mmCIF file of C-alpha atoms in Angstrom:
data_model
loop_
_atom_site.group_PDB
_atom_site.id
_atom_site.type_symbol
_atom_site.label_atom_id
_atom_site.label_comp_id
_atom_site.label_asym_id
_atom_site.label_seq_id
_atom_site.Cartn_x
_atom_site.Cartn_y
_atom_site.Cartn_z
ATOM 1 C CA GLY A 1 0.883 -39.481 -8.979
ATOM 2 C CA ALA A 2 -0.316 -37.557 -11.649
ATOM 3 C CA GLU A 3 -2.917 -36.152 -10.415
ATOM 4 C CA ARG A 4 -1.033 -34.334 -7.508
ATOM 5 C CA PHE A 5 2.185 -33.467 -9.590
ATOM 6 C CA ALA A 6 -0.733 -31.565 -11.391
ATOM 7 C CA GLU A 7 -1.871 -29.413 -8.578
ATOM 8 C CA VAL A 8 1.571 -28.912 -7.281
ATOM 9 C CA VAL A 9 2.713 -27.102 -10.807
ATOM 10 C CA ALA A 10 -0.775 -24.910 -10.642
ATOM 11 C CA ALA A 11 -0.154 -24.127 -7.521
ATOM 12 C CA VAL A 12 3.370 -22.646 -8.261
ATOM 13 C CA ASP A 13 1.956 -21.091 -11.261
ATOM 14 C CA ARG A 14 -0.393 -18.909 -8.728
ATOM 15 C CA ASN A 15 2.206 -19.006 -5.726
ATOM 16 C CA ASP A 16 1.474 -15.115 -5.735
ATOM 17 C CA SER A 17 -2.005 -15.459 -4.845
ATOM 18 C CA LEU A 18 -1.438 -18.069 -2.732
ATOM 19 C CA TYR A 19 0.721 -16.065 -0.607
ATOM 20 C CA ARG A 20 -2.135 -14.250 -0.037
ATOM 21 C CA GLN A 21 -4.677 -16.528 0.622
ATOM 22 C CA LEU A 22 -6.052 -16.398 4.530
ATOM 23 C CA PRO A 23 -6.030 -18.114 6.774
ATOM 24 C CA LEU A 24 -2.886 -19.190 6.989
ATOM 25 C CA THR A 25 -4.301 -22.764 8.135
ATOM 26 C CA ASP A 26 -6.036 -23.002 4.727
ATOM 27 C CA MET A 27 -3.519 -24.925 2.940
ATOM 28 C CA PRO A 28 -5.017 -28.339 1.936
ATOM 29 C CA LEU A 29 -2.239 -29.276 -0.714
ATOM 30 C CA LEU A 30 0.513 -28.725 2.446
ATOM 31 C CA ASP A 31 -1.534 -31.399 4.329
ATOM 32 C CA GLU A 32 0.303 -34.236 2.370
ATOM 33 C CA LEU A 33 3.262 -32.230 1.040
ATOM 34 C CA ALA A 34 4.347 -30.699 4.309
ATOM 35 C CA PRO A 35 2.254 -31.426 7.246
ATOM 36 C CA TYR A 36 5.421 -29.631 9.590
ATOM 37 C CA TYR A 37 4.187 -26.220 8.139
ATOM 38 C CA PHE A 38 0.925 -26.397 10.428
ATOM 39 C CA ASP A 39 2.877 -27.743 13.294
ATOM 40 C CA TRP A 40 4.549 -24.582 12.916
ATOM 41 C CA LEU A 41 1.442 -22.306 12.756
ATOM 42 C CA ALA A 42 0.212 -24.329 15.912
ATOM 43 C CA HIS A 43 3.895 -22.832 18.007
ATOM 44 C CA PRO A 44 3.502 -19.579 17.346
ATOM 45 C CA THR A 45 5.406 -18.951 20.130
ATOM 46 C CA TYR A 46 9.221 -20.435 21.531
ATOM 47 C CA ASP A 47 8.040 -23.386 23.220
ATOM 48 C CA ASP A 48 9.332 -26.891 23.990
ATOM 49 C CA TYR A 49 8.130 -27.861 20.213
ATOM 50 C CA TRP A 50 11.218 -25.225 18.997
ATOM 51 C CA ARG A 51 13.392 -25.757 21.943
ATOM 52 C CA ALA A 52 13.720 -29.319 20.749
ATOM 53 C CA THR A 53 15.349 -28.653 17.371
ATOM 54 C CA ALA A 54 17.308 -24.975 18.163
ATOM 55 C CA PRO A 55 20.793 -25.733 17.888
ATOM 56 C CA GLY A 56 21.422 -22.737 20.629
ATOM 57 C CA GLU A 57 19.981 -25.052 23.174
ATOM 58 C CA SER A 58 22.669 -27.536 22.664
ATOM 59 C CA TYR A 59 25.911 -25.910 21.543
ATOM 60 C CA GLU A 60 27.346 -27.030 24.969
ATOM 61 C CA GLN A 61 26.849 -30.300 23.757
ATOM 62 C CA ILE A 62 28.358 -29.961 20.444
ATOM 63 C CA VAL A 63 32.146 -31.043 20.036
ATOM 64 C CA ALA A 64 32.958 -30.982 16.819
ATOM 65 C CA PRO A 65 33.700 -27.839 15.091
ATOM 66 C CA ALA A 66 31.853 -26.284 11.826
ATOM 67 C CA LEU A 67 32.647 -24.391 8.808
ATOM 68 C CA ASN A 68 29.734 -22.011 8.559
ATOM 69 C CA MET A 69 28.690 -20.410 5.453
ATOM 70 C CA GLY A 70 26.271 -17.945 4.520
ATOM 71 C CA GLY A 71 25.639 -14.870 2.584
ATOM 72 C CA TRP A 72 24.789 -11.053 3.235
ATOM 73 C CA TYR A 73 21.451 -11.955 1.335
ATOM 74 C CA ASP A 74 20.529 -15.212 2.348
ATOM 75 C CA LEU A 75 17.897 -15.374 4.453
ATOM 76 C CA PHE A 76 19.205 -17.880 6.938
ATOM 77 C CA LEU A 77 22.265 -15.353 7.749
ATOM 78 C CA LYS A 78 21.048 -14.799 11.339
ATOM 79 C CA GLY A 79 21.690 -18.394 12.299
ATOM 80 C CA THR A 80 24.912 -18.615 10.370
ATOM 81 C CA ILE A 81 25.884 -15.682 12.639
ATOM 82 C CA ALA A 82 24.536 -16.816 15.631
ATOM 83 C CA ASN A 83 25.980 -20.374 15.248
ATOM 84 C CA TYR A 84 29.587 -19.266 14.857
ATOM 85 C CA VAL A 85 29.340 -16.979 17.915
ATOM 86 C CA GLY A 86 27.571 -19.437 19.969
ATOM 87 C CA MET A 87 29.800 -22.378 19.139
ATOM 88 C CA ARG A 88 33.049 -19.927 19.884
ATOM 89 C CA GLU A 89 31.736 -19.297 23.100
ATOM 90 C CA ARG A 90 29.823 -22.645 24.267
ATOM 91 C CA GLY A 91 30.998 -25.598 21.968
ATOM 92 C CA GLY A 92 31.355 -28.839 23.670
ATOM 93 C CA SER A 93 35.135 -29.344 23.380
ATOM 94 C CA GLU A 94 37.976 -26.826 23.157
ATOM 95 C CA GLN A 95 38.641 -27.944 19.016
ATOM 96 C CA ALA A 96 34.648 -26.941 18.565
ATOM 97 C CA ARG A 97 35.378 -23.400 19.902
ATOM 98 C CA SER A 98 38.599 -22.850 18.289
ATOM 99 C CA MET A 99 38.089 -24.349 15.020
ATOM 100 C CA GLN A 100 34.995 -22.292 14.105
ATOM 101 C CA ARG A 101 34.937 -20.480 10.924
ATOM 102 C CA LEU A 102 32.535 -18.186 9.229
ATOM 103 C CA VAL A 103 32.486 -17.308 5.821
ATOM 104 C CA ILE A 104 29.912 -14.752 4.291
ATOM 105 C CA GLY A 105 29.745 -13.636 0.565
ATOM 106 C CA PRO A 106 27.636 -11.256 -1.342
ATOM 107 C CA TRP A 107 25.311 -14.013 -2.519
ATOM 108 C CA ALA A 108 21.483 -15.223 -1.209
ATOM 109 C CA HIS A 109 20.508 -19.153 -0.521
ATOM 110 C CA GLY A 110 22.554 -21.501 -2.710
ATOM 111 C CA PRO A 111 24.167 -19.526 -5.537
ATOM 112 C CA VAL A 112 27.643 -18.339 -4.573
ATOM 113 C CA ALA A 113 28.304 -16.467 -7.927
ATOM 114 C CA GLY A 114 27.823 -12.823 -6.722
ATOM 115 C CA TRP A 115 25.655 -11.661 -9.257
ATOM 116 C CA PHE A 116 21.714 -10.992 -9.396
ATOM 117 C CA PRO A 117 19.535 -9.077 -11.654
ATOM 118 C CA GLU A 118 19.916 -5.642 -10.571
ATOM 119 C CA ARG A 119 23.560 -5.779 -8.933
ATOM 120 C CA SER A 120 26.932 -8.127 -9.857
ATOM 121 C CA TYR A 121 29.659 -7.610 -7.464
ATOM 122 C CA GLY A 122 32.285 -8.794 -9.908
ATOM 123 C CA LEU A 123 34.126 -11.658 -10.637
ATOM 124 C CA MET A 124 36.001 -11.617 -7.511
ATOM 125 C CA SER A 125 32.795 -12.196 -5.717
ATOM 126 C CA GLY A 126 32.269 -15.702 -6.662
ATOM 127 C CA SER A 127 33.573 -19.006 -4.773
ATOM 128 C CA ASP A 128 36.340 -19.815 -6.935
ATOM 129 C CA ALA A 129 37.933 -16.407 -6.188
ATOM 130 C CA ALA A 130 37.101 -16.894 -2.290
ATOM 131 C CA ASP A 131 38.739 -19.808 -2.532
ATOM 132 C CA LEU A 132 36.192 -21.736 -1.078
ATOM 133 C CA THR A 133 36.825 -25.496 -2.056
ATOM 134 C CA GLY A 134 40.528 -25.024 -0.799
ATOM 135 C CA MET A 135 39.644 -23.658 2.336
ATOM 136 C CA GLN A 136 37.220 -26.264 2.793
ATOM 137 C CA LEU A 137 39.788 -28.773 1.824
ATOM 138 C CA ARG A 138 42.412 -27.146 4.444
ATOM 139 C CA TRP A 139 39.502 -26.748 6.736
ATOM 140 C CA PHE A 140 38.866 -31.039 6.542
ATOM 141 C CA ASP A 141 42.615 -31.993 6.215
ATOM 142 C CA ARG A 142 43.198 -30.097 10.080
ATOM 143 C CA LEU A 143 40.067 -31.677 11.045
ATOM 144 C CA LEU A 144 40.120 -35.128 9.865
ATOM 145 C CA LYS A 145 44.069 -35.390 9.705
ATOM 146 C CA GLY A 146 45.367 -33.404 11.970
ATOM 147 C CA GLU A 147 47.410 -31.302 9.392
ATOM 148 C CA ASP A 148 48.047 -27.241 10.221
ATOM 149 C CA ALA A 149 47.406 -26.028 6.211
ATOM 150 C CA SER A 150 44.731 -24.025 7.376
ATOM 151 C CA ALA A 151 45.868 -23.122 11.128
ATOM 152 C CA THR A 152 46.676 -19.731 9.516
ATOM 153 C CA ASP A 153 43.599 -19.383 8.068
ATOM 154 C CA LYS A 154 41.594 -16.537 9.877
ATOM 155 C CA PRO A 155 38.565 -17.372 11.630
ATOM 156 C CA VAL A 156 36.353 -14.806 9.449
ATOM 157 C CA ARG A 157 36.409 -14.425 5.947
ATOM 158 C CA LEU A 158 33.750 -11.353 4.721
ATOM 159 C CA PHE A 159 33.083 -10.190 1.304
ATOM 160 C CA VAL A 160 32.350 -6.099 1.973
ATOM 161 C CA MET A 161 29.759 -4.744 -0.275
ATOM 162 C CA GLY A 162 30.741 -1.217 -2.026
ATOM 163 C CA ALA A 163 34.092 -2.259 -1.590
ATOM 164 C CA ASP A 164 33.824 -5.267 -3.227
ATOM 165 C CA GLU A 165 36.815 -7.083 -1.861
ATOM 166 C CA TRP A 166 37.243 -9.980 0.476
ATOM 167 C CA ARG A 167 38.636 -9.084 4.141
ATOM 168 C CA ASP A 168 39.893 -11.948 6.805
ATOM 169 C CA GLU A 169 39.209 -10.883 10.326
ATOM 170 C CA ASP A 170 40.055 -12.164 13.919
ATOM 171 C CA ASP A 171 36.175 -12.751 14.905
ATOM 172 C CA TRP A 172 32.719 -11.796 14.657
ATOM 173 C CA PRO A 173 31.523 -8.898 15.495
ATOM 174 C CA LEU A 174 34.888 -7.516 14.490
ATOM 175 C CA PRO A 175 37.027 -6.833 18.025
ATOM 176 C CA ASP A 176 37.305 -2.890 16.994
ATOM 177 C CA THR A 177 33.659 -1.956 15.907
ATOM 178 C CA ASP A 178 32.620 1.400 16.902
ATOM 179 C CA TYR A 179 28.830 1.657 17.388
ATOM 180 C CA VAL A 180 27.112 4.620 16.368
ATOM 181 C CA ASP A 181 24.056 5.863 16.999
ATOM 182 C CA TYR A 182 21.825 7.611 14.047
ATOM 183 C CA PHE A 183 19.092 9.378 15.466
ATOM 184 C CA LEU A 184 15.630 10.021 13.480
ATOM 185 C CA HIS A 185 14.705 13.424 13.114
ATOM 186 C CA SER A 186 11.562 14.679 11.051
ATOM 187 C CA GLY A 187 9.257 17.372 11.530
ATOM 188 C CA GLY A 188 6.339 14.952 11.228
ATOM 189 C CA ARG A 189 6.674 14.163 7.916
ATOM 190 C CA ALA A 190 9.056 11.538 6.847
ATOM 191 C CA ILE A 191 6.604 9.836 4.485
ATOM 192 C CA THR A 192 8.160 8.445 1.337
ATOM 193 C CA ALA A 193 11.958 9.238 0.273
ATOM 194 C CA ASN A 194 10.667 12.786 -0.603
ATOM 195 C CA GLY A 195 9.503 13.716 2.827
ATOM 196 C CA ASP A 196 11.705 15.295 5.636
ATOM 197 C CA GLY A 197 13.057 12.449 7.606
ATOM 198 C CA ARG A 198 16.821 12.367 7.974
ATOM 199 C CA LEU A 199 19.419 10.294 9.963
ATOM 200 C CA ARG A 200 21.681 12.530 12.176
ATOM 201 C CA THR A 201 24.427 11.535 14.761
ATOM 202 C CA THR A 202 22.912 13.840 17.253
ATOM 203 C CA ALA A 203 20.164 13.152 18.975
ATOM 204 C CA SER A 204 16.142 14.459 18.395
ATOM 205 C CA ASP A 205 14.688 17.460 19.574
ATOM 206 C CA ASP A 206 11.070 17.528 20.982
ATOM 207 C CA VAL A 207 9.262 17.141 17.263
ATOM 208 C CA PRO A 208 6.258 15.987 16.266
ATOM 209 C CA GLU A 209 5.692 11.671 15.882
ATOM 210 C CA ASP A 210 5.854 10.382 12.320
ATOM 211 C CA VAL A 211 1.816 8.623 11.641
ATOM 212 C CA PHE A 212 1.443 6.431 8.976
ATOM 213 C CA LEU A 213 -1.805 3.850 8.020
ATOM 214 C CA TYR A 214 -0.817 0.510 7.767
ATOM 215 C CA ASP A 215 -3.411 -1.866 5.884
ATOM 216 C CA PRO A 216 -2.984 -5.637 5.719
ATOM 217 C CA ARG A 217 -5.220 -5.393 2.465
ATOM 218 C CA ASP A 218 -2.473 -3.792 1.100
ATOM 219 C CA PRO A 219 1.034 -4.905 2.235
ATOM 220 C CA VAL A 220 4.351 -3.153 1.638
ATOM 221 C CA PRO A 221 5.714 -5.368 -1.158
ATOM 222 C CA THR A 222 8.655 -7.438 -1.104
ATOM 223 C CA VAL A 223 11.595 -5.788 -3.089
ATOM 224 C CA GLY A 224 14.702 -7.693 -3.008
ATOM 225 C CA GLY A 225 16.469 -8.390 0.116
ATOM 226 C CA PRO A 226 17.034 -12.019 2.363
ATOM 227 C CA THR A 227 14.519 -14.606 0.400
ATOM 228 C CA PHE A 228 15.031 -18.042 -1.180
ATOM 229 C CA LEU A 229 16.766 -19.483 -3.872
ATOM 230 C CA PRO A 230 16.948 -17.155 -6.797
ATOM 231 C CA GLY A 231 15.722 -18.460 -10.191
ATOM 232 C CA LEU A 232 13.041 -19.893 -7.949
ATOM 233 C CA PHE A 233 9.018 -18.589 -6.931
ATOM 234 C CA ILE A 234 9.715 -15.621 -4.557
ATOM 235 C CA GLY A 235 13.733 -16.078 -4.838
ATOM 236 C CA ALA A 236 13.951 -14.454 -8.025
ATOM 237 C CA ASN A 237 13.070 -11.308 -6.155
ATOM 238 C CA ALA A 238 16.227 -11.459 -3.994
ATOM 239 C CA GLY A 239 19.361 -9.305 -3.350
ATOM 240 C CA PRO A 240 20.224 -5.650 -3.540
ATOM 241 C CA ARG A 241 17.133 -4.371 -5.426
ATOM 242 C CA ASP A 242 16.029 -0.835 -5.994
ATOM 243 C CA GLN A 243 13.674 0.669 -3.306
ATOM 244 C CA ARG A 244 12.330 3.860 -5.128
ATOM 245 C CA GLU A 245 9.488 2.488 -6.233
ATOM 246 C CA VAL A 246 8.419 0.876 -2.521
ATOM 247 C CA GLU A 247 9.536 4.578 -0.986
ATOM 248 C CA GLN A 248 6.862 6.377 -2.226
ATOM 249 C CA ARG A 249 4.377 4.268 -0.795
ATOM 250 C CA HIS A 250 2.683 6.567 2.017
ATOM 251 C CA ASP A 251 3.069 3.670 4.617
ATOM 252 C CA VAL A 252 6.628 3.915 4.237
ATOM 253 C CA LEU A 253 8.545 6.372 6.365
ATOM 254 C CA CYS A 254 12.175 7.373 5.288
ATOM 255 C CA PHE A 255 15.087 8.955 7.257
ATOM 256 C CA THR A 256 17.970 9.989 5.249
ATOM 257 C CA SER A 257 21.711 11.217 6.191
ATOM 258 C CA GLU A 258 23.499 14.301 4.525
ATOM 259 C CA PRO A 259 25.466 12.612 1.826
ATOM 260 C CA LEU A 260 29.092 11.219 3.139
ATOM 261 C CA ALA A 261 32.004 13.632 2.999
ATOM 262 C CA GLU A 262 34.146 10.573 3.112
ATOM 263 C CA PRO A 263 33.804 6.752 2.967
ATOM 264 C CA LEU A 264 31.881 4.852 5.747
ATOM 265 C CA THR A 265 32.651 1.122 6.529
ATOM 266 C CA VAL A 266 29.982 -0.440 8.410
ATOM 267 C CA ILE A 267 30.629 -4.024 8.895
ATOM 268 C CA GLY A 268 28.556 -5.953 11.609
ATOM 269 C CA PRO A 269 25.093 -6.200 13.372
ATOM 270 C CA VAL A 270 23.011 -3.968 12.429
ATOM 271 C CA LYS A 271 19.958 -2.936 15.282
ATOM 272 C CA LEU A 272 17.056 -0.314 15.366
ATOM 273 C CA VAL A 273 16.003 1.066 18.549
ATOM 274 C CA LEU A 274 12.391 2.612 17.584
ATOM 275 C CA PHE A 275 9.870 3.965 20.213
ATOM 276 C CA ALA A 276 6.546 3.531 18.692
ATOM 277 C CA SER A 277 2.915 3.114 19.529
ATOM 278 C CA SER A 278 0.048 2.093 18.094
ATOM 279 C CA SER A 279 -4.150 1.990 17.827
ATOM 280 C CA ALA A 280 -4.104 -1.842 17.714
ATOM 281 C CA PRO A 281 -3.104 -4.249 20.069
ATOM 282 C CA ASP A 282 -0.414 -6.117 17.894
ATOM 283 C CA THR A 283 1.085 -4.881 15.047
ATOM 284 C CA ASP A 284 4.750 -5.682 13.095
ATOM 285 C CA PHE A 285 7.224 -2.678 12.704
ATOM 286 C CA THR A 286 9.923 -3.418 10.053
ATOM 287 C CA ALA A 287 12.948 -1.857 9.031
ATOM 288 C CA LYS A 288 15.243 -1.693 6.071
ATOM 289 C CA LEU A 289 19.033 -0.060 5.644
ATOM 290 C CA VAL A 290 19.631 1.526 2.264
ATOM 291 C CA ASP A 291 22.887 2.516 0.500
ATOM 292 C CA VAL A 292 21.358 5.757 -1.718
ATOM 293 C CA ALA A 293 23.841 6.675 -4.452
ATOM 294 C CA PRO A 294 23.976 10.500 -6.131
ATOM 295 C CA ASP A 295 22.060 9.253 -8.740
ATOM 296 C CA GLY A 296 19.359 8.338 -6.260
ATOM 297 C CA LEU A 297 19.436 4.615 -6.672
ATOM 298 C CA ALA A 298 18.587 2.945 -3.494
ATOM 299 C CA GLU A 299 20.242 -0.474 -2.899
ATOM 300 C CA ALA A 300 18.601 -2.595 0.057
ATOM 301 C CA LEU A 301 21.366 -4.227 2.410
ATOM 302 C CA THR A 302 19.857 -5.940 5.025
ATOM 303 C CA ASP A 303 16.505 -5.769 6.412
ATOM 304 C CA GLY A 304 14.226 -6.802 9.834
ATOM 305 C CA ILE A 305 10.938 -6.918 11.835
ATOM 306 C CA LEU A 306 9.702 -7.203 15.267
ATOM 307 C CA ARG A 307 5.816 -8.336 16.133
ATOM 308 C CA ALA A 308 4.978 -6.008 18.703
ATOM 309 C CA ARG A 309 3.885 -8.720 20.732
ATOM 310 C CA TYR A 310 7.175 -10.967 21.208
ATOM 311 C CA ARG A 311 8.633 -7.491 21.619
ATOM 312 C CA ASN A 312 9.764 -8.373 25.651
ATOM 313 C CA SER A 313 9.291 -12.489 25.097
ATOM 314 C CA LEU A 314 9.226 -14.954 21.932
ATOM 315 C CA SER A 315 7.928 -17.344 24.775
ATOM 316 C CA GLU A 316 5.501 -15.135 26.741
ATOM 317 C CA PRO A 317 3.610 -12.480 24.120
ATOM 318 C CA SER A 318 1.921 -9.597 25.362
ATOM 319 C CA ALA A 319 -0.774 -6.959 23.968
ATOM 320 C CA LEU A 320 0.041 -3.698 23.190
ATOM 321 C CA GLU A 321 -2.104 -0.770 25.132
ATOM 322 C CA PRO A 322 -3.152 1.357 22.099
ATOM 323 C CA GLY A 323 -1.282 4.477 21.887
ATOM 324 C CA ARG A 324 1.205 3.900 24.738
ATOM 325 C CA VAL A 325 4.683 4.275 23.425
ATOM 326 C CA TYR A 326 7.117 1.253 23.841
ATOM 327 C CA GLU A 327 10.698 0.993 23.237
ATOM 328 C CA LEU A 328 11.236 -1.513 20.367
ATOM 329 C CA ARG A 329 14.441 -3.199 19.368
ATOM 330 C CA ILE A 330 14.575 -4.466 16.029
ATOM 331 C CA ASP A 331 17.155 -6.662 14.824
ATOM 332 C CA LEU A 332 18.333 -5.878 11.088
ATOM 333 C CA VAL A 333 20.883 -8.956 11.294
ATOM 334 C CA ALA A 334 24.231 -7.911 9.819
ATOM 335 C CA THR A 335 25.630 -6.361 6.619
ATOM 336 C CA ALA A 336 29.485 -5.584 5.098
ATOM 337 C CA ASN A 337 29.127 -2.516 3.087
ATOM 338 C CA VAL A 338 31.367 0.747 2.406
ATOM 339 C CA PHE A 339 29.434 3.516 1.577
ATOM 340 C CA ALA A 340 31.014 6.013 -0.763
ATOM 341 C CA THR A 341 31.775 9.259 -0.659
ATOM 342 C CA GLY A 342 28.620 11.328 -1.889
ATOM 343 C CA HIS A 343 26.450 8.504 -0.843
ATOM 344 C CA ARG A 344 23.562 8.459 1.667
ATOM 345 C CA ILE A 345 22.448 6.326 4.384
ATOM 346 C CA ARG A 346 18.781 5.830 4.291
ATOM 347 C CA LEU A 347 16.568 3.578 6.844
ATOM 348 C CA ASP A 348 12.785 2.554 5.383
ATOM 349 C CA VAL A 349 10.299 2.067 8.608
ATOM 350 C CA SER A 350 7.025 0.147 8.005
ATOM 351 C CA SER A 351 4.645 -2.168 9.168
ATOM 352 C CA SER A 352 4.961 -5.082 6.820
ATOM 353 C CA ASN A 353 7.533 -6.417 4.088
ATOM 354 C CA PHE A 354 5.016 -9.029 2.271
ATOM 355 C CA PRO A 355 5.475 -12.081 1.100
ATOM 356 C CA ARG A 356 8.482 -12.175 2.863
ATOM 357 C CA PHE A 357 6.864 -11.888 6.306
ATOM 358 C CA ASN A 358 3.294 -12.738 6.497
ATOM 359 C CA ARG A 359 1.066 -9.949 7.550
ATOM 360 C CA ASN A 360 0.100 -8.996 10.792
ATOM 361 C CA THR A 361 -3.786 -9.078 11.060
ATOM 362 C CA ASN A 362 -3.962 -6.168 13.681
ATOM 363 C CA THR A 363 -6.271 -8.067 15.705
ATOM 364 C CA GLY A 364 -4.007 -9.409 18.398
ATOM 365 C CA GLY A 365 -5.802 -12.820 18.074
ATOM 366 C CA THR A 366 -3.739 -15.756 16.652
ATOM 367 C CA ILE A 367 -2.835 -14.651 13.394
ATOM 368 C CA ALA A 368 -2.404 -18.485 11.458
ATOM 369 C CA ASP A 369 -6.777 -18.496 12.012
ATOM 370 C CA ASP A 370 -7.125 -14.768 11.028
ATOM 371 C CA GLY A 371 -9.225 -14.524 7.188
ATOM 372 C CA PRO A 372 -10.132 -11.570 5.144
ATOM 373 C CA ALA A 373 -12.715 -10.133 7.408
ATOM 374 C CA ASP A 374 -10.714 -10.409 10.231
ATOM 375 C CA LEU A 375 -8.142 -7.781 8.720
ATOM 376 C CA GLN A 376 -7.873 -4.248 10.533
ATOM 377 C CA GLN A 377 -6.149 -0.911 9.733
ATOM 378 C CA ALA A 378 -3.809 -0.043 12.332
ATOM 379 C CA VAL A 379 -2.537 3.575 13.188
ATOM 380 C CA ASN A 380 1.021 3.510 13.859
ATOM 381 C CA ARG A 381 3.697 6.404 15.177
ATOM 382 C CA VAL A 382 7.008 6.417 15.249
ATOM 383 C CA HIS A 383 8.470 8.696 17.881
ATOM 384 C CA HIS A 384 12.000 10.363 17.550
ATOM 385 C CA THR A 385 11.817 13.150 20.895
ATOM 386 C CA THR A 386 14.287 13.303 23.614
ATOM 387 C CA ALA A 387 12.222 11.443 25.727
ATOM 388 C CA HIS A 388 11.955 8.528 22.822
ATOM 389 C CA PRO A 389 14.859 8.993 21.239
ATOM 390 C CA SER A 390 14.936 6.304 18.248
ATOM 391 C CA ARG A 391 18.356 5.827 16.425
ATOM 392 C CA LEU A 392 19.446 3.723 14.242
ATOM 393 C CA VAL A 393 22.426 1.928 15.457
ATOM 394 C CA LEU A 394 25.469 0.802 12.837
ATOM 395 C CA PRO A 395 28.690 -0.874 13.238
ATOM 396 C CA VAL A 396 31.414 1.075 11.833
ATOM 397 C CA ILE A 397 35.034 0.319 11.348
ATOM 398 C CA ARG A 398 37.361 3.143 11.220
ATOM 399 C CA ARG A 399 40.735 1.888 9.628
#
């Protein structure tokens, strides 16, 4: 009724404070409006609850093809790409495998206009220029009417940022991808963008590790990236926003390449192999790929996170041994971007990106049940030596 509607309106008006509310289970308004939220919290590992609805568990049973659409700043992009790849490989019929299509634009979740508060990708970035309607009609004509109008369409259509143009490709990942390692270097002072953190294609020497303090009471704020429904709540904070303010925090490590002598095209999955240790039994490590212009503008391209307890398995979490160095693999999902001549590649590493991701309390316990008094600080270290070659893996296209 009207009273409950008023509660919802009041909650929306203070949603920033709701993000900070602990424990996560203390959300009375959601008891009625979204009871499934508590089911999610009750299943913090990948178990039968999640398997029952996970598309990846049943690709072989899906006989209909799909036209998969997403955006580089869509928080569901990882699933969009996984479903395309999974159905191409394991779909339940020849048609399901051969007729998969993948379209990714410079969009967040919902709008397909190609513009954000701090960046516009031009008129060609929108759905009309991409001919999304025509593509959909041709695809359905082929599927439902047996017409071959879409048979000449390539399986993958991508908008490449930086070049700001659409490209049609034969598959994903692109068959001619060259995965290049960019190793993390520093003299132990990579804190902030003004530090000595560097990205190089040569392996690291035996140098000091970088150390920072992660305090869940003061997490790194989310600035852009893949969030939800621009114009609504946190979604207004979506897309390629400038990271320079965040990169002045003393819990953010920045590793930056030299200015590029020629354009570098990066299209595909982005990974980070990070050798790290912590004083806590569990903590998070976050990563962000950034395009730095000659004037210093630092645009976020894509990001990722790993909750360390899940480093080996989402089904069987395991605690960290404080001080021990672990090899962590962080999935930064994917991007398509041309780093222009004079631009630099930057990797930001920290332990929070809030409220895009909920805070790790560092206790090693059930995070959903931890309250404000349970929050613990963690001293986290990133190692980059001969024995611990931390590296960013970029999908480079040379044509």
